[in-house]
CSV table of C-alpha atoms and ligand atoms in Angstrom, one decimal:
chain,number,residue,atom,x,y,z
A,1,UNK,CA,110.7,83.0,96.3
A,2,UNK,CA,108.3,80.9,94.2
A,3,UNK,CA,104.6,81.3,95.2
A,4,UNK,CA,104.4,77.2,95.2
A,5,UNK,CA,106.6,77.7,99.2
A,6,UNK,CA,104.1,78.0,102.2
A,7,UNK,CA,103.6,81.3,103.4
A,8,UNK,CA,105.2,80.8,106.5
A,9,UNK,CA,108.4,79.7,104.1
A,10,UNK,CA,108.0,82.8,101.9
A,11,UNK,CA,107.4,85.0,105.4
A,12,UNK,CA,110.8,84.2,106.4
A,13,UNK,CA,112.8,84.5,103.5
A,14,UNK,CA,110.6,87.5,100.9
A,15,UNK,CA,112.1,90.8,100.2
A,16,UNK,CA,115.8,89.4,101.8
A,17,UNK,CA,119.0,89.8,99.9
A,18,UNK,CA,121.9,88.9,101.9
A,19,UNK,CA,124.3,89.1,99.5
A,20,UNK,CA,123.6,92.5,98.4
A,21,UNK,CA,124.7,93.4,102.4
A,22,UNK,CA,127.8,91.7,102.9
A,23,UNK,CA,126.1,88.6,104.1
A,24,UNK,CA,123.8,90.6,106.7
A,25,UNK,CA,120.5,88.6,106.9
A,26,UNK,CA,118.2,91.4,107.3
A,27,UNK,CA,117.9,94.3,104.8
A,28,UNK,CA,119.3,97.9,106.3
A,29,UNK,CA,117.2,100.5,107.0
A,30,UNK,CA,118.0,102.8,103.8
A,31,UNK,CA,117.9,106.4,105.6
A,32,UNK,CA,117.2,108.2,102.3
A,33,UNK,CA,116.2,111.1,100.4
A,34,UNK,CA,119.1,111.6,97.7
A,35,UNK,CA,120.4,108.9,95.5
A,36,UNK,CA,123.1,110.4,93.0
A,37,UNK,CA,123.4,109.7,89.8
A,38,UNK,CA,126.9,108.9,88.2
A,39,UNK,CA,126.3,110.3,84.8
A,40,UNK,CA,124.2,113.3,83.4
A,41,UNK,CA,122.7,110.7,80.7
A,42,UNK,CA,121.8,108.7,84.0
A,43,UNK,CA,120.6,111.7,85.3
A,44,UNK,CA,118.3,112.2,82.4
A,45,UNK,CA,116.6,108.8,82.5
A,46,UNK,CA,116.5,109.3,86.1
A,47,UNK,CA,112.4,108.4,85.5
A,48,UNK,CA,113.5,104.8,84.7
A,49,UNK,CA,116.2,104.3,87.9
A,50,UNK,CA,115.0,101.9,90.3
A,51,UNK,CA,116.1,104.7,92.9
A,52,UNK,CA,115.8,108.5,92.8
A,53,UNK,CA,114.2,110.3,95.5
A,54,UNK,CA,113.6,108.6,99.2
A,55,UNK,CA,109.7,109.3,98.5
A,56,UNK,CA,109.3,107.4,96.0
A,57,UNK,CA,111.5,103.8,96.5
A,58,UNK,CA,114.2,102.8,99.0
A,59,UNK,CA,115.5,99.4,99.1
A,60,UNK,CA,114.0,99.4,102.4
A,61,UNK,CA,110.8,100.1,101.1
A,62,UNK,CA,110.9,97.8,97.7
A,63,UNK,CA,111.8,94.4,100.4
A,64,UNK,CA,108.7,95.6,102.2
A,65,UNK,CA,106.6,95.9,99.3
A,66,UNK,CA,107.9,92.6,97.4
A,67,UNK,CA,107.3,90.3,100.9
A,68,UNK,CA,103.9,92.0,101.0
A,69,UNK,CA,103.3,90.8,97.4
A,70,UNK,CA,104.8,87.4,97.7
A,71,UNK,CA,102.3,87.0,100.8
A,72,UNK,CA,99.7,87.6,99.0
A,73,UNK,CA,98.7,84.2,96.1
A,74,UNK,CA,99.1,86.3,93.0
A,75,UNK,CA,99.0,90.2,92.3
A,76,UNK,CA,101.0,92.6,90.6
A,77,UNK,CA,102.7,94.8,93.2
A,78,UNK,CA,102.3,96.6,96.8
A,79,UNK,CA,102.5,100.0,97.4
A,80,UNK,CA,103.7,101.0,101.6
A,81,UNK,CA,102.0,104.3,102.9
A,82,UNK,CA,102.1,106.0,106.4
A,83,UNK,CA,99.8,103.9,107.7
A,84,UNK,CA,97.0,102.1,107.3
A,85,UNK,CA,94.2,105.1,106.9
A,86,UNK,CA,96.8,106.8,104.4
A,87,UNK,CA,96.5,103.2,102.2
A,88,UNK,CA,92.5,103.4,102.4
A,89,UNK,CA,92.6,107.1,101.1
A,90,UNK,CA,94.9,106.7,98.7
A,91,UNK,CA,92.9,103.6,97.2
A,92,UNK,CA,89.3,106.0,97.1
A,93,UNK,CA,91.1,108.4,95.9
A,94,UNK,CA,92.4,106.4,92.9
A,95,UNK,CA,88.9,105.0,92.3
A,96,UNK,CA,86.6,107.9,93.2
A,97,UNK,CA,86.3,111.5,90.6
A,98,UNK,CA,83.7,114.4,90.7
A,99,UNK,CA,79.9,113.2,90.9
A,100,UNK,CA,81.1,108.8,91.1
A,101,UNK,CA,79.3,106.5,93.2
A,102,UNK,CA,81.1,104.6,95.7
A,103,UNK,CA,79.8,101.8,98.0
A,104,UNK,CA,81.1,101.7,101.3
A,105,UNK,CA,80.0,98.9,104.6
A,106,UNK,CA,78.2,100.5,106.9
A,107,UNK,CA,81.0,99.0,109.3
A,108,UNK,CA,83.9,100.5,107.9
A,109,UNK,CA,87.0,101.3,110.0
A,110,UNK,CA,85.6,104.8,111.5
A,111,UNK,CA,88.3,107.2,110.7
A,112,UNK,CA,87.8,106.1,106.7
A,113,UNK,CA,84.4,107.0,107.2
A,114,UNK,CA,85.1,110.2,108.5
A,115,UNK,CA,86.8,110.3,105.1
A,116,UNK,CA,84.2,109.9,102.6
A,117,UNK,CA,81.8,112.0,105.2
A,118,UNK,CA,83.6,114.9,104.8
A,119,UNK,CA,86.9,115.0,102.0
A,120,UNK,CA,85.5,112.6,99.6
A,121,UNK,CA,81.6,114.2,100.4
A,122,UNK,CA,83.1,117.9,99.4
A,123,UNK,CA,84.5,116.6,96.6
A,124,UNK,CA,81.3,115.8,95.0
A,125,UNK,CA,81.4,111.8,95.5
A,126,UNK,CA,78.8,110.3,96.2
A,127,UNK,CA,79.1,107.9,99.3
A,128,UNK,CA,76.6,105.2,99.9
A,129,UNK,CA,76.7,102.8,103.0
A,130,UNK,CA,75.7,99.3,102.8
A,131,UNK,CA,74.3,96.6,105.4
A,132,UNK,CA,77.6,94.9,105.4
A,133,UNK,CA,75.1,91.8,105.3
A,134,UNK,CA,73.5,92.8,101.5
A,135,UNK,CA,74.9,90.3,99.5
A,136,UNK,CA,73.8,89.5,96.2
A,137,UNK,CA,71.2,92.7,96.8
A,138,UNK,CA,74.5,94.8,96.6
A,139,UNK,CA,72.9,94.8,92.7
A,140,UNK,CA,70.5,97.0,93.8
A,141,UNK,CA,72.4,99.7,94.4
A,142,UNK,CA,74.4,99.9,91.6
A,143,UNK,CA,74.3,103.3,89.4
A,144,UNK,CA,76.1,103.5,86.0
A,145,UNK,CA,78.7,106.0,87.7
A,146,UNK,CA,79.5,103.2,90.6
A,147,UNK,CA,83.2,103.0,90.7
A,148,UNK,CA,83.8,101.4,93.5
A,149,UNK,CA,82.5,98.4,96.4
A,150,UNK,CA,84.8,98.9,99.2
A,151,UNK,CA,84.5,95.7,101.3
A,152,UNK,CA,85.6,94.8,105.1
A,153,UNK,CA,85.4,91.8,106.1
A,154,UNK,CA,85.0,91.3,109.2
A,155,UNK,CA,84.1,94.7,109.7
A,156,UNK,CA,85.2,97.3,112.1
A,157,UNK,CA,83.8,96.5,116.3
A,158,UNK,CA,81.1,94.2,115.1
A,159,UNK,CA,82.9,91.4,112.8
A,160,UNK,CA,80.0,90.8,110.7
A,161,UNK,CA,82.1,88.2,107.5
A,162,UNK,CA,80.6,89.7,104.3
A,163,UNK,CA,79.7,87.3,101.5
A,164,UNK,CA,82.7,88.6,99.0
A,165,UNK,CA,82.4,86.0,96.2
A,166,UNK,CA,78.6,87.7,95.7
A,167,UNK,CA,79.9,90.9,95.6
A,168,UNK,CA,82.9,90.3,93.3
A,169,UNK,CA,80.4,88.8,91.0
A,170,UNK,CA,78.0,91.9,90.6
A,171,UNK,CA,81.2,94.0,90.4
A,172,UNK,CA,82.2,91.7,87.5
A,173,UNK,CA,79.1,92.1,86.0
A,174,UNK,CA,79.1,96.0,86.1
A,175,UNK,CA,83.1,96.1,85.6
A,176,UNK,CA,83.0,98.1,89.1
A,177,UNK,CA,86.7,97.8,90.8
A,178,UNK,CA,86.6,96.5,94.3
A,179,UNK,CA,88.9,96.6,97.3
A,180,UNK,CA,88.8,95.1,100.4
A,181,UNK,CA,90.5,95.7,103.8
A,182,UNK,CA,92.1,92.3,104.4
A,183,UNK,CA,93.9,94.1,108.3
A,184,UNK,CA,91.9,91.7,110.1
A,185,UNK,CA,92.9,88.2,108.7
A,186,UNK,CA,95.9,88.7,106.2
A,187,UNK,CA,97.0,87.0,103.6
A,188,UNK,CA,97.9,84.6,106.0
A,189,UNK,CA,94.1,83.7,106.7
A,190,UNK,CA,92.3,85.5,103.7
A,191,UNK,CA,93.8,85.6,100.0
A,192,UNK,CA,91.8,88.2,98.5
A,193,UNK,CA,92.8,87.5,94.6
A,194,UNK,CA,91.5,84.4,95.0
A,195,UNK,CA,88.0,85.7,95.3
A,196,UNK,CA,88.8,87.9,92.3
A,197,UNK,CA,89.1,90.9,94.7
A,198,UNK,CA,91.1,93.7,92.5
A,199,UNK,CA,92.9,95.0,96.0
A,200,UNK,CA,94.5,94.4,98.9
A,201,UNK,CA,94.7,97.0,101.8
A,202,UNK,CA,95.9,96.9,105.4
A,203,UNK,CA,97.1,98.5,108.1
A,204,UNK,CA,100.6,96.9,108.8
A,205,UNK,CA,100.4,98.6,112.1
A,206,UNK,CA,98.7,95.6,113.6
A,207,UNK,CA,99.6,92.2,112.9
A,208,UNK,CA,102.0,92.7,110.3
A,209,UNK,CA,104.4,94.7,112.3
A,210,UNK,CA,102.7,93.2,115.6
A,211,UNK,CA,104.5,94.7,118.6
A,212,UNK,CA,102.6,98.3,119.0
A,213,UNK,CA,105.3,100.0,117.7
A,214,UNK,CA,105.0,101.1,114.0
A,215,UNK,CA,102.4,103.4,111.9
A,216,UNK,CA,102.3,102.1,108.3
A,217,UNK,CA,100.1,100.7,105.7
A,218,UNK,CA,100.2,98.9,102.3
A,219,UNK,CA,97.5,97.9,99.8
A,220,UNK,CA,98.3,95.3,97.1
A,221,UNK,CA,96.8,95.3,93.5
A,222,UNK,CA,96.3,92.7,91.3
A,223,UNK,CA,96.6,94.3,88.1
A,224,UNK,CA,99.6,96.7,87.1
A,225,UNK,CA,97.0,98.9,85.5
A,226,UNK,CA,96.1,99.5,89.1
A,227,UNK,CA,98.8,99.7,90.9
A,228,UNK,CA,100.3,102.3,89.0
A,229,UNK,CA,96.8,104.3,89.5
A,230,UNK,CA,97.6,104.0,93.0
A,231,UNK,CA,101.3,104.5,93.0
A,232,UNK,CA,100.0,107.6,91.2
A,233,UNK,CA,97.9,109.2,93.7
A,234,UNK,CA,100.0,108.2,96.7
A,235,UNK,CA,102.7,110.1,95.2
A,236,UNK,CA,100.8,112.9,94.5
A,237,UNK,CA,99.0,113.1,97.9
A,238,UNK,CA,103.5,113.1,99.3
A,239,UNK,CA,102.4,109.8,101.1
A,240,UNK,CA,105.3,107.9,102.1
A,241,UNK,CA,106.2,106.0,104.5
A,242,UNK,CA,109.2,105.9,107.4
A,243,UNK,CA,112.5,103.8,107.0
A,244,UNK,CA,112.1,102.3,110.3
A,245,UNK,CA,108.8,101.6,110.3
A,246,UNK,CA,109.1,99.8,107.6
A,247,UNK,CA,112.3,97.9,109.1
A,248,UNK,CA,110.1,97.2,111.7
A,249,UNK,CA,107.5,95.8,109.7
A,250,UNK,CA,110.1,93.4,107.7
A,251,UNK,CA,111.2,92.1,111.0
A,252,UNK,CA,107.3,91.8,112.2
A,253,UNK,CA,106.6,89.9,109.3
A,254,UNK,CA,109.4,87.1,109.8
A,255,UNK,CA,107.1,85.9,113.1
A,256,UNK,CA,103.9,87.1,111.5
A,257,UNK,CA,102.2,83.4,111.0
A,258,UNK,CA,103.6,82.0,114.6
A,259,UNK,CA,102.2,85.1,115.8
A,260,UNK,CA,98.6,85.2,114.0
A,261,UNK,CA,98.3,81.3,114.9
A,262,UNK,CA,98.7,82.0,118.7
A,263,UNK,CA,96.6,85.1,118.5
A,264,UNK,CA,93.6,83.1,116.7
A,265,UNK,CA,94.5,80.1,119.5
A,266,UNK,CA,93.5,82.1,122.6
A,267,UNK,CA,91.5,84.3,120.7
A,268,UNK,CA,89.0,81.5,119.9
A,269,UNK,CA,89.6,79.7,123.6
A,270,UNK,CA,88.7,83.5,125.3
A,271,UNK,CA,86.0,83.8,122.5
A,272,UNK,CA,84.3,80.0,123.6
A,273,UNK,CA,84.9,80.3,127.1
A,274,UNK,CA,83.2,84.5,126.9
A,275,UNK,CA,79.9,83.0,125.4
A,276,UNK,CA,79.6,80.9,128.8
A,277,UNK,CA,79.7,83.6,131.0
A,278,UNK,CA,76.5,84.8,132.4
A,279,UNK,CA,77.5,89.2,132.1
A,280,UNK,CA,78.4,88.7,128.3
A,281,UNK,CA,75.4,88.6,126.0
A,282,UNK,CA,76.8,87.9,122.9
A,283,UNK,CA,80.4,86.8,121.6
A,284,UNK,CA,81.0,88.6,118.2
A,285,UNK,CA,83.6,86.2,116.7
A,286,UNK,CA,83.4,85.1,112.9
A,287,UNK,CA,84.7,81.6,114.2
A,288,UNK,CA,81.4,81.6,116.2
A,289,UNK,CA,77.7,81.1,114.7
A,290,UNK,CA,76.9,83.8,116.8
A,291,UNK,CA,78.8,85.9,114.7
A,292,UNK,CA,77.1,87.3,111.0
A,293,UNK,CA,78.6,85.5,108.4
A,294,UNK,CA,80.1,82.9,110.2
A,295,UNK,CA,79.1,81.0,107.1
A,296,UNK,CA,81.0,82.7,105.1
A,297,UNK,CA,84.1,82.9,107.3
A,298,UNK,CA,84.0,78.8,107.3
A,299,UNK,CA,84.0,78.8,103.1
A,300,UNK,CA,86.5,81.6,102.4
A,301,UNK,CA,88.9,82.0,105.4
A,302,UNK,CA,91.6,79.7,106.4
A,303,UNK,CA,91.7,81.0,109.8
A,304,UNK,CA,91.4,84.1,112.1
A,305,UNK,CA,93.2,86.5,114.8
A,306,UNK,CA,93.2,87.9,117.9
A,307,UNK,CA,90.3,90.2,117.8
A,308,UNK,CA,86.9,90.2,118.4
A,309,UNK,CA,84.2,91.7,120.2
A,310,UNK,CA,81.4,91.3,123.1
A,311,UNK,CA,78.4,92.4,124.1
A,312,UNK,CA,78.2,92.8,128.2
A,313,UNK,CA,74.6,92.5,129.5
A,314,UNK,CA,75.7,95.4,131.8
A,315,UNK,CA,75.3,99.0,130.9
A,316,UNK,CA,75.5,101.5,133.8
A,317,UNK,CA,78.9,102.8,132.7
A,318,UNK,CA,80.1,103.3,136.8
A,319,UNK,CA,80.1,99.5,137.2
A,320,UNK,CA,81.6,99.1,134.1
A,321,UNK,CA,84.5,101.6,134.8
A,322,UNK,CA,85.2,99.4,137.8
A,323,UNK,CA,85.4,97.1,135.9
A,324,UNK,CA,87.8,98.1,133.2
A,325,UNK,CA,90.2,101.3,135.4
A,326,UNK,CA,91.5,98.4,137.8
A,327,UNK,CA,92.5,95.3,135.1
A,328,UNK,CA,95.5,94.2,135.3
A,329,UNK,CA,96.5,93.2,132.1
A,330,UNK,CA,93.7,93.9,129.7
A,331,UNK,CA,94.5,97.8,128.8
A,332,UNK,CA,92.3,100.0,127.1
A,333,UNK,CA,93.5,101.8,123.8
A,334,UNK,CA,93.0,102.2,120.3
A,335,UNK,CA,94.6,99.5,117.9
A,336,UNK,CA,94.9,96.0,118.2
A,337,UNK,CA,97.6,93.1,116.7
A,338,UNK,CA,100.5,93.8,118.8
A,339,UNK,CA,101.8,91.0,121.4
A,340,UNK,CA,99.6,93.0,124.3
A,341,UNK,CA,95.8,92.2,125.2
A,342,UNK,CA,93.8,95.3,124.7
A,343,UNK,CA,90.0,96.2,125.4
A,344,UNK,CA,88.3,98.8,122.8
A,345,UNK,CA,85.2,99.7,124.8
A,346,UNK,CA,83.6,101.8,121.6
A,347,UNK,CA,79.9,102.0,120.5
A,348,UNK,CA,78.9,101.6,117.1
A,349,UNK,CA,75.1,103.3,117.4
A,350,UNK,CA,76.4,106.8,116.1
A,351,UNK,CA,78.3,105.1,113.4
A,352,UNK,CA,75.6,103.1,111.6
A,353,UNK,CA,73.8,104.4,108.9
A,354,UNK,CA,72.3,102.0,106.3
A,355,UNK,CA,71.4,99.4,109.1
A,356,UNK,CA,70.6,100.6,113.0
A,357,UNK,CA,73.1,99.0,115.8
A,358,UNK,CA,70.7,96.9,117.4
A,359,UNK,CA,72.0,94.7,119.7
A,360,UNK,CA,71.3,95.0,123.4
A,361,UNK,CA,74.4,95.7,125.8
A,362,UNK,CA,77.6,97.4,125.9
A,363,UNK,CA,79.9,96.4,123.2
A,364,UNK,CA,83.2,95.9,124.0
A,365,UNK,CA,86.3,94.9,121.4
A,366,UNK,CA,88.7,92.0,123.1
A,367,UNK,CA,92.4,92.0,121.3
A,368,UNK,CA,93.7,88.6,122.9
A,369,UNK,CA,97.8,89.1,123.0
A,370,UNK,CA,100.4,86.7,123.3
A,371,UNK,CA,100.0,86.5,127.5
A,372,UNK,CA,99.1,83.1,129.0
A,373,UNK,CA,96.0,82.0,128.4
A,374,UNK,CA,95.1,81.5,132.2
A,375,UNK,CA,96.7,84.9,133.0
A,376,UNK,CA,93.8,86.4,130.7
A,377,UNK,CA,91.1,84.5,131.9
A,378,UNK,CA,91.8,85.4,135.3
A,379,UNK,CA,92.2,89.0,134.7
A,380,UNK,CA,89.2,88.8,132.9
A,381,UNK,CA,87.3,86.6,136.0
A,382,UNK,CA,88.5,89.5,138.6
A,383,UNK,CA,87.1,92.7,136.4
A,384,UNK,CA,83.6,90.6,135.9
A,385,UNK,CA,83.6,90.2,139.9
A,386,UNK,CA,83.6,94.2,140.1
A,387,UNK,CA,81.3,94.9,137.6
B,1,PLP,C1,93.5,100.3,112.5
B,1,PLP,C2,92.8,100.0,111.3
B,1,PLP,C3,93.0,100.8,110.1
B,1,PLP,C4,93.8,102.0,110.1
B,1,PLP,O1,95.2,101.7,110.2
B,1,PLP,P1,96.3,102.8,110.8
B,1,PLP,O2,97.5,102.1,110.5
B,1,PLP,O3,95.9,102.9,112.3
B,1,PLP,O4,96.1,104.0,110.1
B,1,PLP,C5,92.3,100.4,109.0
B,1,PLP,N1,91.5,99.4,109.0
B,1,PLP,C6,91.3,98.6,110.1
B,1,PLP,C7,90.3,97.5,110.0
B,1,PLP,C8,91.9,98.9,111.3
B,1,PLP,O5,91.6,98.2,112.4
């Protein structure tokens, strides 16, 4: 499918091959490990067959990866992993060696960070945080062995839209690679090769497979230089990732921009109506200016998602369990981007490092499912009466 078609065009046609499957729209799950070779001269050039061992490739896997790509405006090539967390590693993996630099946001998705704390720390890289906010200033903390700006935007509980155009350009400038974790918007809203960002990660267990069902991750470089760097190290870490999951994920992906443009719909009209209500203190939405960097969301994103996150004026955590043990459809859990509404209710305090949490209340991250807008408001309504 040519890049010219409309995403939602190339969602529902990419990495489909009907008549390589007797007419059957969707590609099978390939349930693989061994492919045989016909010949022993086959055998022997094994390293250049498009199959060879269920690790590596399946056909399953390759439609996954090509509809991931053709998302995506330019770039080389995707690479699936296990999930999400599996995709960041392998991508500091690839980018970090003994005594590098590597700049991380001080909002990074927390189980990453527990990554470069402790793996990436014991192997002798060096791991700086960042005020997600930095900008430009990012300069400053460039050394000559900087091999790295990681970049989330939003970041992780407390949305902050980072200025990436600013921090492409010092990377440029100091041929540093960067990669950004693009789980949040997609391609859909955010087209990170666009901004000159060299990679593309996310956790296709949220939106991309989008019904709370599927572990699995990708990343996306834009040069092949890169992605076989990548490819490199996710096969040497054994990473791979499961034929269903990544059937699931093909099938997600056919509904993905219906789903992301209902998700952002009542995401923004629970967002709006939140910063009205007297127990919230402050909405956390990179649609809204009370949001850091909403400036930057309104030049570089075409849209948003279902996820975002409050501040409640309450603290006392008994009123605020009475709250949250009795809603109805609002449940609590980890994750977000499936069809379900979900409250996160995690602080960020322990978690900051470069930059001290500092706003008042208890933070609270709202995933706003596919559920009636009325229904949610209501539920909501009922658990603000009990706090
Ligand atoms: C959930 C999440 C991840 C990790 O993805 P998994 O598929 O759960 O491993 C990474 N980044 C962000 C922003 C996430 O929300």
């Amino acid at each position: 499918m040519k890049d010219s078609k409309n995403i939602s065009t190339r969602l529902a046609h990419l990495g489909s091959e009907p008549i390589s499957y007797h007419g059957a729209v969707n590609m099978p799950v390939h349930r693989a490990s061994t492919f045989v070779f016909k010949t022993f001269e086959e055998f022997k050039d094994c390293f250049n067959a498009e199959y060879r061992y269920g690790r590596e490739a399946t056909p399953t896997s390759r439609a996954f990866e090509r509809t991931i790509t053709g998302m995506h405006n330019g770039g080389y090539g995707s690479l699936s992993t296990s999930s999400g967390l599996a995709a960041i590693i392998a991508v500091l993996m690839s980018f970090s060696k003994n005594n590098s630099h590597i700049l991380v946001p001080d909002n990074l998705y927390g189980f990453a960070r527990g990554f470069c704390d402790e793996t990436l720390t014991n192997l002798g890289v060096e791991i700086e945080y960042y005020d997600p906010m930095i900008g430009a200033d990012i300069e400053k903390l460039v050394k000559k062995n900087t091999s790295l700006i990681y970049l989330e935007s939003p970041g992780s509980l407390t949305y902050e839209v980072q200025d990436l155009p600013a921090f492409v350009k010092v990377a440029k400038k100091h041929n540093i690679i960067t990669a950004i974790d693009n789980s949040w918007a997609t391609p859909i809203n955010l087209q990170p090769f666009e901004l000159d960002i060299d990679i593309s990660i996310m956790s296709a267990t949220k939106y991309i497979s989008g019904h709370s069902d599927a572990m699995l991750g990708v990343c996306t470089c834009a040069k092949q230089e890169h992605y076989e760097l990548v490819q490199s190290t996710i096969r040497q870490l054994g990473n791979c990732a499961g034929s269903e999951e990544l059937y699931l994920a093909l099938r997600g992906l056919r509904t993905l921009s219906l789903r992301m443009e209902q998700h952002t719909k009542s995401g923004l009209e629970l967002a709006n109506w939140l910063s009205t209500r007297d127990e919230v203190n402050k909405v956390l939405h990179p649609a809204l200016p009370s949001c850091k960097g909403h400036e930057f969301w309104k030049r570089d994103f075409k849209g948003a998602s279902g996820v975002f996150a409050i501040t409640l004026k309450e603290t006392d955590e008994t009123k605020i369990a009475k709250m949250l043990d009795s809603m109805e459809i609002f449940k609590m859990g980890f994750s977000w981007g499936g069809y379900e509404s979900l409250f996160f209710p995690e602080q960020p305090h322990a978690s900051r490092t470069a930059k001290n949490w500092d706003e008042p209340g208890f933070l609270m991250r709202v995933h706003s499912g596919l559920e009636d807008i009325d229904d949610l408001k209501e539920d909501i309504k009922r658990g603000f009466a009990r706090l």
